[in-house]
mmCIF file of C-alpha atoms in Angstrom:
data_model
loop_
_atom_site.group_PDB
_atom_site.id
_atom_site.type_symbol
_atom_site.label_atom_id
_atom_site.label_comp_id
_atom_site.label_asym_id
_atom_site.label_seq_id
_atom_site.Cartn_x
_atom_site.Cartn_y
_atom_site.Cartn_z
ATOM 1 C CA MET A 1 -26.277 44.220 34.683
ATOM 2 C CA LYS A 2 -28.692 46.234 32.555
ATOM 3 C CA GLN A 3 -31.133 48.679 34.082
ATOM 4 C CA PHE A 4 -34.524 49.726 32.772
ATOM 5 C CA SER A 5 -36.984 52.206 34.216
ATOM 6 C CA SER A 6 -40.548 51.169 35.021
ATOM 7 C CA LEU A 7 -41.574 53.221 31.958
ATOM 8 C CA ASP A 8 -39.137 51.181 29.820
ATOM 9 C CA LEU A 9 -40.780 48.045 31.190
ATOM 10 C CA GLN A 10 -44.107 49.277 29.809
ATOM 11 C CA GLN A 11 -42.818 50.596 26.488
ATOM 12 C CA LYS A 12 -39.972 48.174 25.700
ATOM 13 C CA THR A 13 -41.271 44.916 27.144
ATOM 14 C CA GLY A 14 -39.636 42.761 24.471
ATOM 15 C CA GLU A 15 -36.221 44.362 24.906
ATOM 16 C CA VAL A 16 -36.454 44.024 28.706
ATOM 17 C CA GLN A 17 -37.397 40.334 28.383
ATOM 18 C CA ARG A 18 -34.590 39.607 25.918
ATOM 19 C CA SER A 19 -32.098 41.266 28.257
ATOM 20 C CA ALA A 20 -33.411 39.333 31.277
ATOM 21 C CA PHE A 21 -33.003 36.116 29.329
ATOM 22 C CA VAL A 22 -29.250 36.802 29.164
ATOM 23 C CA GLU A 23 -28.712 38.136 32.696
ATOM 24 C CA PRO A 24 -30.726 39.595 35.595
ATOM 25 C CA VAL A 25 -32.186 43.037 34.848
ATOM 26 C CA VAL A 26 -32.755 45.840 37.363
ATOM 27 C CA ILE A 27 -36.050 47.734 37.122
ATOM 28 C CA THR A 28 -35.834 51.223 38.560
ATOM 29 C CA ASN A 29 -38.558 53.555 39.779
ATOM 30 C CA HIS A 30 -37.678 57.243 40.092
ATOM 31 C CA GLY A 31 -34.029 56.301 39.534
ATOM 32 C CA LYS A 32 -33.892 53.832 42.436
ATOM 33 C CA PRO A 33 -33.551 50.057 41.986
ATOM 34 C CA ARG A 34 -36.864 48.435 42.934
ATOM 35 C CA PHE A 35 -37.017 45.004 41.266
ATOM 36 C CA VAL A 36 -34.787 42.415 39.646
ATOM 37 C CA LEU A 37 -36.160 40.472 36.683
ATOM 38 C CA VAL A 38 -34.706 36.976 36.243
ATOM 39 C CA THR A 39 -35.602 33.869 34.251
ATOM 40 C CA VAL A 40 -37.635 31.098 35.856
ATOM 41 C CA GLU A 41 -34.535 28.896 35.695
ATOM 42 C CA GLU A 42 -32.428 31.446 37.596
ATOM 43 C CA PHE A 43 -35.192 32.015 40.149
ATOM 44 C CA SER A 44 -35.490 28.237 40.671
ATOM 45 C CA ARG A 45 -31.711 27.919 41.017
ATOM 46 C CA LEU A 46 -31.630 30.673 43.641
ATOM 47 C CA LYS A 47 -34.516 29.133 45.596
ATOM 48 C CA THR A 48 -32.876 25.702 45.482
ATOM 49 C CA SER A 49 -29.470 27.014 46.583
ATOM 50 C CA ALA A 50 -31.185 28.785 49.504
ATOM 51 C CA ASN A 51 -32.865 25.475 50.458
ATOM 52 C CA GLU A 52 -36.273 27.036 49.806
ATOM 53 C CA PRO A 53 -39.053 25.280 47.912
ATOM 54 C CA VAL A 54 -39.557 26.125 44.245
ATOM 55 C CA PRO A 55 -43.241 26.933 43.595
ATOM 56 C CA THR A 56 -45.022 23.951 42.043
ATOM 57 C CA GLU A 57 -46.171 25.866 38.970
ATOM 58 C CA LEU A 58 -42.538 26.594 38.068
ATOM 59 C CA ARG A 59 -41.278 23.017 38.310
ATOM 60 C CA GLY A 60 -40.795 20.768 35.335
ATOM 61 C CA ARG A 61 -40.754 23.377 32.607
ATOM 62 C CA LYS A 62 -38.082 23.002 29.974
ATOM 63 C CA PRO A 63 -36.052 26.157 29.316
ATOM 64 C CA VAL A 64 -36.360 27.566 25.828
ATOM 65 C CA GLU A 65 -32.625 27.912 25.307
ATOM 66 C CA LYS A 66 -32.181 24.136 25.625
ATOM 67 C CA ARG A 67 -34.574 23.359 22.772
ATOM 68 C CA GLY A 68 -32.108 24.539 20.171
ATOM 69 C CA LEU A 69 -32.656 24.985 16.479
ATOM 70 C CA PRO A 70 -33.760 22.257 14.098
ATOM 71 C CA SER A 71 -30.964 20.759 12.054
ATOM 72 C CA ASP A 72 -30.021 22.651 8.911
ATOM 73 C CA PRO A 73 -30.745 20.720 5.697
ATOM 74 C CA LEU A 74 -27.447 22.016 4.297
ATOM 75 C CA GLY A 75 -25.503 20.664 7.266
ATOM 76 C CA ARG A 76 -24.504 23.963 8.884
ATOM 77 C CA ASP A 77 -23.981 23.932 12.651
ATOM 78 C CA THR A 78 -27.087 25.349 14.377
ATOM 79 C CA GLY A 79 -25.577 25.263 17.877
ATOM 80 C CA ASP A 80 -24.556 28.931 17.855
ATOM 81 C CA PHE A 81 -27.523 30.923 16.556
ATOM 82 C CA ASP A 82 -25.598 34.143 15.822
ATOM 83 C CA ALA A 83 -22.865 32.312 13.905
ATOM 84 C CA PHE A 84 -25.507 30.265 12.058
ATOM 85 C CA VAL A 85 -27.385 33.387 10.909
ATOM 86 C CA LEU A 86 -24.169 35.125 9.839
ATOM 87 C CA LYS A 87 -23.122 32.066 7.834
ATOM 88 C CA ILE A 88 -26.541 31.913 6.126
ATOM 89 C CA ALA A 89 -26.312 35.611 5.260
ATOM 90 C CA ASP A 90 -22.775 35.182 3.936
ATOM 91 C CA HIS A 91 -23.812 32.197 1.809
ATOM 92 C CA ALA A 92 -26.887 34.040 0.507
ATOM 93 C CA LEU A 93 -24.847 37.097 -0.505
ATOM 94 C CA SER A 94 -22.065 35.065 -2.119
ATOM 95 C CA GLY A 95 -24.386 32.640 -3.913
ATOM 96 C CA LYS A 96 -22.796 29.648 -2.170
ATOM 97 C CA ASP A 97 -25.197 26.723 -1.742
ATOM 98 C CA ARG A 98 -27.524 28.225 -4.386
ATOM 99 C CA PRO A 99 -28.222 24.862 -6.080
ATOM 100 C CA ALA A 100 -28.954 23.214 -2.732
ATOM 101 C CA ILE A 101 -31.166 26.124 -1.672
ATOM 102 C CA ASP A 102 -33.063 26.012 -4.982
ATOM 103 C CA ALA A 103 -33.587 22.265 -4.518
ATOM 104 C CA GLU A 104 -34.843 22.822 -0.962
ATOM 105 C CA ILE A 105 -37.301 25.492 -2.188
ATOM 106 C CA ALA A 106 -38.498 23.241 -5.014
ATOM 107 C CA GLY A 107 -39.057 20.396 -2.555
ATOM 108 C CA ALA A 108 -41.045 22.657 -0.238
ATOM 109 C CA GLU A 109 -43.112 23.906 -3.167
ATOM 110 C CA ARG A 110 -43.865 20.302 -4.195
ATOM 111 C CA ARG A 111 -44.905 19.380 -0.643
ATOM 112 C CA LEU A 112 -47.156 22.437 -0.474
ATOM 113 C CA GLY A 113 -48.548 21.866 -3.960
ATOM 114 C CA ILE A 114 -47.421 25.201 -5.350
ATOM 115 C CA GLY A 115 -45.311 26.104 -8.348
ATOM 116 C CA LYS A 116 -42.973 28.959 -9.106
ATOM 117 C CA GLY A 117 -44.370 32.318 -8.063
ATOM 118 C CA GLY A 118 -46.729 30.746 -5.529
ATOM 119 C CA ALA A 119 -49.352 29.485 -8.021
ATOM 120 C CA ARG A 120 -51.300 26.417 -6.887
ATOM 121 C CA VAL A 121 -50.581 23.352 -8.974
#
């Protein structure tokens, strides 16, 4: 379980939130644990397992991690974000899928009414 100081919470809010999205995070004050930051889903799960009511304003929200990525036009699996990004980087560096990528860019340019170099058509 990661720990952050209350100063970290102020200065590194994004990092603290990203960490809390993965697992509960301890917030310390003067070196002592004072708070635990958890996702709404984890908080709701804990309340439910303790047979306590979940606050109304927290009910019915869909967790972000379940939304997933849109499908990839080149058919790559988007289920594992890290693997997806690494595969895209590998393909970009090796030139694999270049014709398909060029076609995708050309299609987007047509839909947006722009030509090569961003000039309006």
